[in-house]
Amino acid sequence: MTKLLSYQQAREVLTFKEKVGQLFMPAAFINDSEEEIQRLEVLIREHCIGGLCFFHSRASAATNFEGRKKIVRNEQSVESLKNLIKRYQKVAKYPLLISIDAEWGLAMRIENTPQYPYAITLGAIEEQLDLVYEVGKNIAYDCKQVGVHWNLSPVVDINTNPFNPVIGYRSFGGDKEQVACKAAAFVRGTHSEGILTSIKHFPGHGDTATDSHLGLPIINKTKKALLTNELYPFQQLIATGIDAVMVGHLSVPSLTDGKSIPASISKDIIQGILRNQMGFEGVVISDALNMRSVSKLYPKKGELEWLAFDAGNDVLCFSEHLEEGIASILKNASKNQLGESFERLWKLKEKGINVTKEITGKLIHPEPLNRKLAQESLTLFKGSENILSSYRNTDMTGVVFGKSEQCTFFNSISKAIPLRSYVLNATFSKSSTKKERVLLALFPPQIKPTNNFGLEPTELQRINALIRRTEVVVYLFGNPYALQHIDIENAKAVVLVYQDFEVFQENAAKHFLGKVPAKGILPVSINKS
């Protein structure tokens, strides 16, 4: 990789067109075909692209084809990523700024890489900000080992809508102070390894029920309410000094004089609120411009890219019409407008690109830290330790839902006390009796709330019938919002484990056996209708 010029040198050396190209960060796919790789190499070489944002494949959720195209596993994705980064850097005239979404680790995009808990799990940890710092630090170390400079995280949206299809579990919770504190700890951990961050999704995507990959969410809140709540974490982190803010594709009429315009192309929001009112001087990056919430509104090639730049975005992420976008900005942008964005972007590159580092690929094993996180996050939502103790000392039955393979939770318990375990099905549900004591391990099929977290209506009926017919203690290994579909009023106790990792299941077993306490706090509000 060639050495990065200083900003003073770059300002004099790069042409006007090259400076525009530097503002673009198109998508790169780890599992692309050779033809597709070569096509991106041409774009990099001919248009002086400034950076790349890596995704798993063209069938991933970020490409708006989730569920419509089959995602093919590549057990060698890490090596593929490392090789592609080296290959793309080789054809670039100036070093590329490499980014990725690694909110819970490289595993968010890449197979066989370390995975850490979702932000909602970290939100359940009370006060232990050092652990959140360690998560950010470990993820940043892994990014550095594969050649990534910029982790597009953390999410600082406040999780207040249980039906949010795109944020939810990616947020630290529903309390603005907790969100701000934990996001700040994550950022500090990331910076300790020299990796850049970007807080998102400004001005706050937490209270929406529309997936902005597919449609434009609208937030009908007053400006005062937004300043008090949604904008609070952004303001707190801006005050501490951050690298970048990602602007989301959502409409907030109270911030745009009543106009229904996406925040990502709104001067009122980016320049008026973020820059002037909140005092942010760093890089503004757009959310992915391929997302249908904006792309379908502006079908003319190059128009969306110009509107996003003109509104105040310095980095245009995932543009699908790069050549037309460059041409449109060249035609319409003033020298001052381009100069300011180019300066912010290049100085970010100076901060983030370590030109002497070799890529090694040796990643941190996540288990030791995940074990600590499991111990601190486990939450007793309903019931008491006495109820659990009474179950341990009497005859009971273990019932698992959602795990077809061996259940580590039950296997760990059965090593200490007798436990008959079954998979929940129609036959078992009907044969259960009122006096029977049941330990129910729930593993919802999906983390997102769509289609009741993947729970079929008949499955929910079966689960709730079991809770009504027997005396049940529930351990939930998934999104706590799933409890809104469960008859928790009739459960004797409910324990939230959040993740289904082996170490989380093992810690849950220790809790049931009375060997470890439940230290966590519920990070969101559960409203059972």
Short mmCIF file of C-alpha atoms in Angstrom, two decimals:
data_model
loop_
_atom_site.label_atom_id
_atom_site.label_comp_id
_atom_site.label_asym_id
_atom_site.label_seq_id
_atom_site.Cartn_x
_atom_site.Cartn_y
_atom_site.Cartn_z
CA MET A 1 0.00 0.00 0.00
CA THR A 2 1.36 3.42 -0.95
CA LYS A 3 1.92 6.01 1.73
CA LEU A 4 -0.97 8.39 2.42
CA LEU A 5 -0.21 12.00 1.55
CA SER A 6 -0.63 14.62 4.23
CA TYR A 7 -3.72 16.78 3.91
CA GLN A 8 -1.60 19.74 2.80
CA GLN A 9 -0.06 17.64 0.03
CA ALA A 10 -3.37 16.07 -0.99
CA ARG A 11 -5.09 19.43 -1.21
CA GLU A 12 -2.53 20.56 -3.79
CA VAL A 13 -2.02 17.28 -5.68
CA LEU A 14 -5.50 15.84 -6.18
CA THR A 15 -7.63 17.16 -9.02
CA PHE A 16 -11.15 18.44 -8.47
CA LYS A 17 -12.55 15.18 -9.86
CA GLU A 18 -10.28 13.05 -7.70
CA LYS A 19 -11.42 14.93 -4.60
CA VAL A 20 -15.04 14.16 -5.48
CA GLY A 21 -14.16 10.49 -5.96
CA GLN A 22 -12.60 10.41 -2.50
CA LEU A 23 -16.01 11.15 -0.94
CA PHE A 24 -17.49 7.89 -2.25
CA MET A 25 -17.47 4.67 -0.25
CA PRO A 26 -19.10 2.00 -2.43
CA ALA A 27 -19.99 -1.46 -1.19
CA ALA A 28 -17.49 -4.29 -1.53
CA PHE A 29 -18.63 -7.88 -1.09
CA ILE A 30 -16.43 -10.53 0.47
CA ASN A 31 -18.00 -13.29 -1.61
CA ASP A 32 -18.10 -11.60 -5.00
CA SER A 33 -17.30 -13.34 -8.26
CA GLU A 34 -14.05 -12.56 -10.09
CA GLU A 35 -16.02 -10.56 -12.66
CA GLU A 36 -17.58 -8.42 -9.92
CA ILE A 37 -14.22 -7.93 -8.22
CA GLN A 38 -12.66 -6.72 -11.44
CA ARG A 39 -15.57 -4.35 -12.02
CA LEU A 40 -14.95 -2.72 -8.61
CA GLU A 41 -11.23 -2.53 -9.34
CA VAL A 42 -12.03 -0.48 -12.43
CA LEU A 43 -14.17 1.94 -10.38
CA ILE A 44 -11.40 2.34 -7.82
CA ARG A 45 -8.73 2.91 -10.48
CA GLU A 46 -10.70 5.21 -12.77
CA HIS A 47 -12.58 7.31 -10.22
CA CYS A 48 -10.11 7.63 -7.34
CA ILE A 49 -12.56 6.17 -4.81
CA GLY A 50 -11.77 7.13 -1.20
CA GLY A 51 -12.90 4.01 0.63
CA LEU A 52 -14.86 0.78 0.67
CA CYS A 53 -17.54 -0.58 2.98
CA PHE A 54 -17.43 -4.39 3.19
CA PHE A 55 -20.46 -6.66 3.34
CA HIS A 56 -20.77 -10.45 3.32
CA SER A 57 -22.47 -10.96 -0.02
CA ARG A 58 -25.00 -9.52 -2.41
CA ALA A 59 -27.70 -11.63 -0.73
CA SER A 60 -27.24 -10.05 2.72
CA ALA A 61 -29.83 -7.93 4.52
CA ALA A 62 -27.93 -4.72 3.80
CA THR A 63 -28.53 -5.22 0.08
CA ASN A 64 -32.31 -5.36 0.63
CA PHE A 65 -32.54 -8.97 -0.49
CA GLU A 66 -32.77 -10.61 2.92
CA GLY A 67 -34.75 -13.82 2.53
CA ARG A 68 -35.04 -13.44 -1.25
CA LYS A 69 -31.59 -14.68 -2.13
CA LYS A 70 -29.81 -17.57 -0.50
CA ILE A 71 -26.76 -16.62 1.55
CA VAL A 72 -23.98 -19.08 0.82
CA ARG A 73 -21.54 -19.73 3.64
CA ASN A 74 -17.86 -19.30 2.94
CA GLU A 75 -15.75 -20.91 5.64
CA GLN A 76 -12.77 -18.96 4.31
CA SER A 77 -14.41 -15.53 4.46
CA VAL A 78 -11.67 -14.07 6.67
CA GLU A 79 -8.96 -14.97 4.20
CA SER A 80 -11.16 -13.75 1.34
CA LEU A 81 -11.60 -10.39 3.09
CA LYS A 82 -7.89 -9.97 3.80
CA ASN A 83 -6.93 -10.85 0.23
CA LEU A 84 -9.56 -8.54 -1.25
CA ILE A 85 -8.44 -5.60 0.90
CA LYS A 86 -4.84 -6.11 -0.25
CA ARG A 87 -5.98 -6.44 -3.85
CA TYR A 88 -8.15 -3.31 -3.80
CA GLN A 89 -5.46 -1.30 -2.00
CA LYS A 90 -2.98 -2.30 -4.70
CA VAL A 91 -5.04 -0.73 -7.51
CA ALA A 92 -5.91 2.44 -5.57
CA LYS A 93 -3.97 5.60 -6.40
CA TYR A 94 -4.27 6.69 -2.76
CA PRO A 95 -4.83 4.33 0.20
CA LEU A 96 -8.46 3.32 0.68
CA LEU A 97 -10.25 3.85 3.98
CA ILE A 98 -11.74 0.41 4.73
CA SER A 99 -14.93 0.21 6.78
CA ILE A 100 -17.32 -2.47 8.01
CA ASP A 101 -20.34 -2.80 10.31
CA ALA A 102 -18.98 -4.73 13.29
CA GLU A 103 -21.41 -3.77 16.02
CA TRP A 104 -21.06 -7.14 17.77
CA GLY A 105 -17.80 -8.13 16.10
CA LEU A 106 -16.66 -9.15 12.65
CA ALA A 107 -19.23 -11.95 12.95
CA MET A 108 -21.87 -9.41 11.96
CA ARG A 109 -20.52 -9.78 8.42
CA ILE A 110 -18.06 -12.70 8.39
CA GLU A 111 -18.31 -16.41 9.24
CA ASN A 112 -15.94 -18.02 11.75
CA THR A 113 -14.98 -14.77 13.45
CA PRO A 114 -15.43 -13.67 17.08
CA GLN A 115 -18.95 -12.71 18.07
CA TYR A 116 -19.79 -10.61 21.11
CA PRO A 117 -23.25 -9.98 22.58
CA TYR A 118 -25.74 -7.64 20.96
CA ALA A 119 -25.94 -4.12 22.38
CA ILE A 120 -29.20 -4.93 24.17
CA THR A 121 -27.32 -7.54 26.21
CA LEU A 122 -24.61 -5.04 27.09
CA GLY A 123 -27.43 -2.71 28.10
CA ALA A 124 -28.44 -5.19 30.79
CA ILE A 125 -25.06 -4.86 32.50
CA GLU A 126 -25.25 -2.50 35.45
CA GLU A 127 -22.41 0.00 35.81
CA GLN A 128 -19.62 -2.28 34.49
CA LEU A 129 -18.55 0.09 31.73
CA ASP A 130 -15.10 -1.45 31.70
CA LEU A 131 -16.61 -4.58 30.15
CA VAL A 132 -18.25 -2.56 27.37
CA TYR A 133 -14.88 -0.87 26.83
CA GLU A 134 -13.29 -4.32 26.48
CA VAL A 135 -15.88 -5.32 23.87
CA GLY A 136 -15.06 -2.23 21.80
CA LYS A 137 -11.33 -2.86 22.25
CA ASN A 138 -11.50 -6.54 21.24
CA ILE A 139 -13.63 -5.84 18.18
CA ALA A 140 -11.26 -3.04 17.15
CA TYR A 141 -8.26 -5.35 17.53
CA ASP A 142 -9.92 -7.89 15.25
CA CYS A 143 -10.74 -5.17 12.70
CA LYS A 144 -7.10 -4.14 12.68
CA GLN A 145 -5.93 -7.70 12.05
CA VAL A 146 -7.93 -8.03 8.83
CA GLY A 147 -7.17 -4.55 7.47
CA VAL A 148 -10.30 -2.61 8.50
CA HIS A 149 -9.77 0.99 9.67
CA TRP A 150 -13.31 2.09 10.45
CA ASN A 151 -15.97 0.27 12.47
CA LEU A 152 -19.32 1.90 11.61
CA SER A 153 -20.64 1.63 15.16
CA PRO A 154 -21.90 1.96 17.85
CA VAL A 155 -25.65 2.43 17.53
CA VAL A 156 -26.78 5.22 19.86
CA ASP A 157 -30.47 5.08 18.98
CA ILE A 158 -32.70 4.82 22.04
CA ASN A 159 -34.71 1.59 21.97
CA THR A 160 -38.28 2.62 22.77
CA ASN A 161 -40.34 0.81 20.14
CA PRO A 162 -40.72 -2.97 20.68
CA PHE A 163 -41.81 -3.40 17.05
CA ASN A 164 -38.73 -1.72 15.59
CA PRO A 165 -37.66 -4.11 12.82
CA VAL A 166 -34.16 -2.75 12.24
CA ILE A 167 -32.76 -1.27 15.49
CA GLY A 168 -34.15 -2.97 18.64
CA TYR A 169 -31.50 -5.44 19.79
CA ARG A 170 -28.75 -3.25 18.24
CA SER A 171 -29.43 -0.50 20.81
CA PHE A 172 -28.09 -0.42 24.36
CA GLY A 173 -31.62 0.17 25.66
CA GLY A 174 -34.42 2.60 26.40
CA ASP A 175 -32.65 4.91 28.86
CA LYS A 176 -30.81 7.82 27.27
CA GLU A 177 -28.16 8.01 30.00
CA GLN A 178 -27.34 4.31 29.74
CA VAL A 179 -27.19 4.51 25.96
CA ALA A 180 -24.83 7.49 26.09
CA CYS A 181 -22.56 5.98 28.77
CA LYS A 182 -22.25 2.57 27.16
CA ALA A 183 -21.76 3.97 23.68
CA ALA A 184 -19.01 6.23 25.01
CA ALA A 185 -17.29 3.24 26.67
CA PHE A 186 -17.50 1.28 23.40
CA VAL A 187 -15.98 4.22 21.50
CA ARG A 188 -13.12 4.58 24.00
CA GLY A 189 -12.36 0.87 23.69
CA THR A 190 -12.37 1.10 19.90
CA HIS A 191 -10.10 4.14 19.88
CA SER A 192 -7.63 2.39 22.20
CA GLU A 193 -6.71 0.16 19.25
CA GLY A 194 -6.55 3.02 16.76
CA ILE A 195 -9.78 2.12 14.95
CA LEU A 196 -12.25 4.81 13.90
CA THR A 197 -15.93 4.82 14.91
CA SER A 198 -19.21 6.31 13.70
CA ILE A 199 -22.22 6.81 15.95
CA LYS A 200 -25.58 6.19 14.28
CA HIS A 201 -28.37 6.72 13.16
CA PHE A 202 -28.81 10.49 13.54
CA PRO A 203 -31.21 11.99 14.58
CA GLY A 204 -32.44 8.76 16.23
CA HIS A 205 -33.93 5.60 14.69
CA GLY A 206 -35.06 3.89 17.92
CA ASP A 207 -38.75 4.81 17.94
CA THR A 208 -39.72 3.57 14.49
CA ALA A 209 -41.72 0.60 13.25
CA THR A 210 -40.52 0.77 9.64
CA ASP A 211 -37.35 -0.80 8.30
CA SER A 212 -35.50 1.99 6.46
CA HIS A 213 -33.97 -0.61 4.15
CA LEU A 214 -37.46 -0.95 2.72
CA GLY A 215 -39.45 2.21 3.47
CA LEU A 216 -39.12 5.69 4.97
CA PRO A 217 -39.84 5.78 8.73
CA ILE A 218 -41.56 8.91 10.04
CA ILE A 219 -41.01 10.19 13.59
CA ASN A 220 -43.81 12.54 14.65
CA LYS A 221 -42.26 14.05 17.77
CA THR A 222 -41.71 17.66 18.71
CA LYS A 223 -38.27 19.18 18.45
CA LYS A 224 -38.25 19.64 22.22
CA ALA A 225 -38.99 15.96 22.79
CA LEU A 226 -36.26 14.94 20.35
CA LEU A 227 -33.69 17.23 21.97
CA THR A 228 -34.58 15.81 25.36
CA ASN A 229 -34.41 12.16 24.38
CA GLU A 230 -33.34 10.97 20.90
CA LEU A 231 -30.66 13.61 20.36
CA TYR A 232 -29.27 13.38 23.89
CA PRO A 233 -26.78 10.51 23.33
CA PHE A 234 -25.52 12.14 20.13
CA GLN A 235 -24.93 15.43 21.93
CA GLN A 236 -23.15 13.72 24.83
CA LEU A 237 -20.79 11.84 22.54
CA ILE A 238 -20.14 14.85 20.33
CA ALA A 239 -18.98 16.66 23.46
CA THR A 240 -16.43 13.90 24.15
CA GLY A 241 -15.00 14.06 20.62
CA ILE A 242 -16.00 11.48 18.03
CA ASP A 243 -14.85 10.63 14.53
CA ALA A 244 -18.09 10.57 12.58
CA VAL A 245 -21.88 10.63 12.69
CA MET A 246 -23.97 8.49 10.36
CA VAL A 247 -27.25 10.09 9.33
CA GLY A 248 -30.22 7.78 8.95
CA HIS A 249 -32.92 7.58 6.32
CA LEU A 250 -35.89 8.72 8.39
CA SER A 251 -38.30 11.61 8.18
CA VAL A 252 -38.58 13.95 11.18
CA PRO A 253 -41.01 16.75 10.17
CA SER A 254 -40.50 18.80 13.34
CA LEU A 255 -36.84 19.30 12.35
CA THR A 256 -37.57 20.14 8.70
CA ASP A 257 -40.31 22.76 8.93
CA GLY A 258 -42.98 20.11 8.46
CA LYS A 259 -41.50 18.69 5.27
CA SER A 260 -41.43 14.90 4.85
CA ILE A 261 -37.82 14.60 3.71
CA PRO A 262 -35.25 11.98 4.71
CA ALA A 263 -32.79 13.26 7.31
CA SER A 264 -29.93 12.00 5.14
CA ILE A 265 -30.68 14.61 2.47
CA SER A 266 -31.92 17.39 4.75
CA LYS A 267 -29.84 20.57 5.15
CA ASP A 268 -32.06 21.54 8.08
CA ILE A 269 -31.04 18.39 9.97
CA ILE A 270 -27.39 17.96 8.94
CA GLN A 271 -26.27 21.56 8.71
CA GLY A 272 -28.90 23.20 10.91
CA ILE A 273 -29.16 20.74 13.80
CA LEU A 274 -26.03 18.56 13.71
CA ARG A 275 -23.48 21.16 12.60
CA ASN A 276 -24.79 24.52 13.83
CA GLN A 277 -26.91 23.67 16.87
CA MET A 278 -25.00 20.64 18.20
CA GLY A 279 -21.56 21.82 17.16
CA PHE A 280 -20.33 18.70 15.37
CA GLU A 281 -17.24 19.40 13.25
CA GLY A 282 -16.24 15.88 12.20
CA VAL A 283 -17.16 13.67 9.27
CA VAL A 284 -20.81 13.08 8.39
CA ILE A 285 -21.46 9.80 6.58
CA SER A 286 -24.74 8.86 4.96
CA ASP A 287 -26.46 5.61 5.74
CA ALA A 288 -26.34 3.25 2.75
CA LEU A 289 -27.72 5.06 -0.29
CA ASN A 290 -29.00 1.80 -1.79
CA MET A 291 -31.69 1.59 0.91
CA ARG A 292 -35.15 1.80 -0.60
CA SER A 293 -36.33 4.47 1.85
CA VAL A 294 -34.37 6.93 -0.29
CA SER A 295 -33.32 5.13 -3.48
CA LYS A 296 -36.89 4.61 -4.68
CA LEU A 297 -37.67 8.30 -4.10
CA TYR A 298 -34.90 9.41 -6.46
CA PRO A 299 -34.68 6.97 -9.37
CA LYS A 300 -32.69 9.36 -11.59
CA LYS A 301 -29.08 8.17 -11.47
CA GLY A 302 -26.80 10.61 -9.66
CA GLU A 303 -29.59 12.75 -8.18
CA LEU A 304 -29.58 11.08 -4.75
CA GLU A 305 -25.79 11.31 -4.51
CA TRP A 306 -25.89 15.03 -5.21
CA LEU A 307 -28.72 15.68 -2.76
CA ALA A 308 -26.90 13.73 -0.03
CA PHE A 309 -23.66 15.64 -0.61
CA ASP A 310 -25.40 19.00 -0.90
CA ALA A 311 -27.23 18.37 2.38
CA GLY A 312 -23.90 17.97 4.19
CA ASN A 313 -22.73 14.35 3.95
CA ASP A 314 -18.95 14.12 3.56
CA VAL A 315 -18.93 10.38 2.80
CA LEU A 316 -21.48 8.77 0.48
CA CYS A 317 -21.88 5.15 1.54
CA PHE A 318 -23.09 2.37 -0.75
CA SER A 319 -23.86 4.51 -3.78
CA GLU A 320 -25.26 2.36 -6.57
CA HIS A 321 -24.72 5.05 -9.21
CA LEU A 322 -21.18 6.14 -8.51
CA GLU A 323 -20.19 7.46 -11.92
CA GLU A 324 -23.39 9.49 -12.33
CA GLY A 325 -23.06 10.70 -8.72
CA ILE A 326 -19.53 11.97 -9.30
CA ALA A 327 -20.64 13.72 -12.48
CA SER A 328 -23.58 15.35 -10.70
CA ILE A 329 -21.44 16.65 -7.84
CA LEU A 330 -18.80 17.92 -10.28
CA LYS A 331 -21.51 19.82 -12.11
CA ASN A 332 -23.23 21.35 -9.09
CA ALA A 333 -20.82 21.66 -6.16
CA SER A 334 -18.92 24.82 -5.29
CA LYS A 335 -15.16 24.73 -4.62
CA ASN A 336 -15.71 25.72 -0.98
CA GLN A 337 -18.36 23.05 -0.48
CA LEU A 338 -16.11 20.34 -1.89
CA GLY A 339 -13.04 21.69 -0.11
CA GLU A 340 -14.65 21.46 3.34
CA SER A 341 -15.86 17.90 2.86
CA PHE A 342 -12.58 16.78 1.34
CA GLU A 343 -10.63 18.24 4.27
CA ARG A 344 -12.77 16.45 6.84
CA LEU A 345 -12.56 13.16 4.95
CA TRP A 346 -8.81 13.28 4.31
CA LYS A 347 -8.01 14.18 7.92
CA LEU A 348 -10.12 11.19 8.99
CA LYS A 349 -8.03 9.03 6.66
CA GLU A 350 -4.85 10.45 8.18
CA LYS A 351 -6.11 9.48 11.62
CA GLY A 352 -7.38 6.03 10.67
CA ILE A 353 -4.93 4.59 8.18
CA ASN A 354 -1.84 3.03 9.72
CA VAL A 355 0.47 2.77 6.72
CA THR A 356 3.14 0.64 8.47
CA LYS A 357 0.90 -2.12 9.85
CA GLU A 358 0.97 -5.60 8.38
CA ILE A 359 -2.20 -7.67 8.29
CA THR A 360 -1.77 -10.78 10.44
CA GLY A 361 -5.29 -12.12 10.75
CA LYS A 362 -4.82 -13.44 14.29
CA LEU A 363 -8.11 -12.73 16.08
CA ILE A 364 -8.97 -12.63 19.79
CA HIS A 365 -10.86 -15.60 21.22
CA PRO A 366 -14.11 -14.10 22.56
CA GLU A 367 -14.97 -16.73 25.20
CA PRO A 368 -13.21 -15.25 28.29
CA LEU A 369 -14.86 -11.84 27.84
CA ASN A 370 -18.22 -13.34 26.83
CA ARG A 371 -18.23 -15.41 30.01
CA LYS A 372 -17.88 -12.24 32.10
CA LEU A 373 -20.61 -10.54 30.06
CA ALA A 374 -22.92 -13.51 30.64
CA GLN A 375 -22.39 -13.27 34.39
CA GLU A 376 -23.11 -9.54 34.53
CA SER A 377 -26.11 -9.40 32.15
CA LEU A 378 -28.32 -12.31 33.29
CA THR A 379 -31.56 -10.76 34.61
CA LEU A 380 -34.23 -12.08 36.97
CA PHE A 381 -37.25 -10.43 35.36
CA LYS A 382 -40.00 -12.08 37.40
CA GLY A 383 -40.09 -14.25 40.51
CA SER A 384 -37.42 -14.79 43.13
CA GLU A 385 -34.38 -16.88 43.91
CA ASN A 386 -36.53 -18.77 46.45
CA ILE A 387 -38.85 -19.96 43.69
CA LEU A 388 -35.89 -21.24 41.71
CA SER A 389 -34.52 -22.95 44.80
CA SER A 390 -37.81 -24.76 45.35
CA TYR A 391 -37.68 -26.08 41.78
CA ARG A 392 -34.18 -27.43 42.20
CA ASN A 393 -35.23 -29.49 45.19
CA THR A 394 -38.31 -31.15 43.69
CA ASP A 395 -39.14 -33.36 40.75
CA MET A 396 -39.38 -31.30 37.58
CA THR A 397 -39.28 -31.59 33.81
CA GLY A 398 -37.10 -29.67 31.38
CA VAL A 399 -38.75 -28.53 28.16
CA VAL A 400 -36.86 -26.81 25.35
CA PHE A 401 -38.27 -24.87 22.42
CA GLY A 402 -36.25 -23.69 19.44
CA LYS A 403 -33.15 -25.85 19.85
CA SER A 404 -33.07 -28.95 17.72
CA GLU A 405 -29.52 -29.80 18.76
CA GLN A 406 -28.30 -30.54 22.28
CA CYS A 407 -29.28 -27.87 24.80
CA THR A 408 -26.18 -26.85 26.77
CA PHE A 409 -28.40 -25.25 29.42
CA PHE A 410 -30.11 -28.56 30.26
CA ASN A 411 -26.97 -30.64 29.83
CA SER A 412 -25.16 -28.48 32.36
CA ILE A 413 -28.02 -28.73 34.87
CA SER A 414 -28.37 -32.50 34.47
CA LYS A 415 -24.75 -32.97 35.55
CA ALA A 416 -25.74 -31.67 39.00
CA ILE A 417 -29.36 -32.78 39.51
CA PRO A 418 -31.75 -35.23 37.80
CA LEU A 419 -33.58 -33.63 34.89
CA ARG A 420 -35.87 -35.24 32.35
CA SER A 421 -35.85 -33.05 29.24
CA TYR A 422 -38.11 -32.95 26.21
CA VAL A 423 -38.61 -30.88 23.09
CA LEU A 424 -41.86 -28.94 23.24
CA ASN A 425 -44.37 -30.40 20.79
CA ALA A 426 -48.12 -30.87 20.58
CA THR A 427 -48.05 -34.27 22.26
CA PHE A 428 -46.07 -33.12 25.26
CA SER A 429 -48.12 -29.93 25.66
CA LYS A 430 -51.40 -31.84 25.85
CA SER A 431 -50.08 -34.46 28.27
CA SER A 432 -48.82 -31.95 30.83
CA THR A 433 -50.68 -31.52 34.13
CA LYS A 434 -51.40 -28.57 36.40
CA LYS A 435 -49.21 -29.76 39.25
CA GLU A 436 -46.23 -30.54 37.06
CA ARG A 437 -43.20 -28.31 37.54
CA VAL A 438 -41.54 -27.34 34.26
CA LEU A 439 -38.27 -25.59 33.48
CA LEU A 440 -38.87 -24.04 30.05
CA ALA A 441 -35.87 -23.00 27.92
CA LEU A 442 -37.02 -20.70 25.11
CA PHE A 443 -34.81 -20.06 22.07
CA PRO A 444 -36.81 -17.81 19.69
CA PRO A 445 -35.84 -18.53 16.06
CA GLN A 446 -34.89 -14.92 15.29
CA ILE A 447 -33.69 -11.80 17.08
CA LYS A 448 -35.88 -9.41 15.06
CA PRO A 449 -39.56 -8.85 15.99
CA THR A 450 -40.94 -9.54 12.52
CA ASN A 451 -43.39 -12.47 12.48
CA ASN A 452 -43.33 -12.71 16.29
CA PHE A 453 -39.56 -13.34 16.40
CA GLY A 454 -40.08 -16.28 14.06
CA LEU A 455 -42.59 -17.95 16.39
CA GLU A 456 -45.52 -19.46 14.50
CA PRO A 457 -49.02 -18.84 15.97
CA THR A 458 -49.39 -22.56 16.74
CA GLU A 459 -46.03 -22.54 18.51
CA LEU A 460 -47.00 -19.56 20.62
CA GLN A 461 -50.27 -21.29 21.51
CA ARG A 462 -48.32 -24.37 22.56
CA ILE A 463 -45.90 -22.36 24.71
CA ASN A 464 -48.66 -20.39 26.41
CA ALA A 465 -50.81 -23.48 26.94
CA LEU A 466 -47.90 -25.13 28.71
CA ILE A 467 -47.45 -22.09 30.96
CA ARG A 468 -51.15 -22.10 31.84
CA ARG A 469 -51.36 -25.86 32.43
CA THR A 470 -48.24 -26.28 34.54
CA GLU A 471 -46.04 -24.42 37.00
CA VAL A 472 -43.37 -22.97 34.73
CA VAL A 473 -40.04 -21.21 35.19
CA VAL A 474 -38.91 -19.60 31.91
CA TYR A 475 -35.33 -18.95 30.80
CA LEU A 476 -35.36 -16.81 27.64
CA PHE A 477 -32.31 -17.05 25.37
CA GLY A 478 -33.14 -14.21 23.00
CA ASN A 479 -34.64 -10.75 22.59
CA PRO A 480 -36.54 -9.78 25.79
CA TYR A 481 -39.25 -8.17 23.66
CA ALA A 482 -40.33 -11.71 22.77
CA LEU A 483 -41.93 -11.82 26.23
CA GLN A 484 -44.70 -9.61 24.87
CA HIS A 485 -46.01 -12.72 23.11
CA ILE A 486 -45.59 -15.02 26.13
CA ASP A 487 -48.06 -15.54 28.98
CA ILE A 488 -45.58 -14.32 31.59
CA GLU A 489 -48.35 -13.45 34.06
CA ASN A 490 -48.89 -17.16 34.69
CA ALA A 491 -45.18 -18.04 34.83
CA LYS A 492 -43.68 -18.59 38.28
CA ALA A 493 -40.41 -16.94 37.30
CA VAL A 494 -38.79 -15.48 34.18
CA VAL A 495 -35.04 -15.16 33.66
CA LEU A 496 -33.50 -13.27 30.74
CA VAL A 497 -30.29 -14.71 29.32
CA TYR A 498 -30.35 -12.64 26.08
CA GLN A 499 -27.85 -14.76 24.07
CA ASP A 500 -27.72 -18.45 23.17
CA PHE A 501 -23.90 -18.67 23.21
CA GLU A 502 -22.53 -21.73 25.02
CA VAL A 503 -21.07 -19.60 27.82
CA PHE A 504 -24.40 -17.82 28.31
CA GLN A 505 -26.22 -21.15 28.57
CA GLU A 506 -23.62 -22.46 31.02
CA ASN A 507 -23.96 -19.37 33.19
CA ALA A 508 -27.77 -19.66 33.09
CA ALA A 509 -27.45 -23.25 34.33
CA LYS A 510 -25.23 -22.09 37.20
CA HIS A 511 -27.84 -19.49 38.08
CA PHE A 512 -30.64 -22.04 38.14
CA LEU A 513 -28.48 -24.25 40.37
CA GLY A 514 -27.95 -21.37 42.78
CA LYS A 515 -24.23 -20.99 42.10
CA VAL A 516 -24.26 -17.46 40.63
CA PRO A 517 -26.58 -14.47 41.14
CA ALA A 518 -28.63 -12.62 38.54
CA LYS A 519 -26.89 -9.23 38.32
CA GLY A 520 -28.47 -7.72 35.21
CA ILE A 521 -31.16 -5.09 34.75
CA LEU A 522 -33.83 -5.06 32.05
CA PRO A 523 -32.61 -2.44 29.51
CA VAL A 524 -36.03 -1.90 27.87
CA SER A 525 -39.69 -1.70 28.92
CA ILE A 526 -41.87 -4.78 28.39
CA ASN A 527 -45.53 -3.92 27.87
CA LYS A 528 -47.75 -6.99 27.87
CA SER A 529 -50.98 -6.22 26.08
#
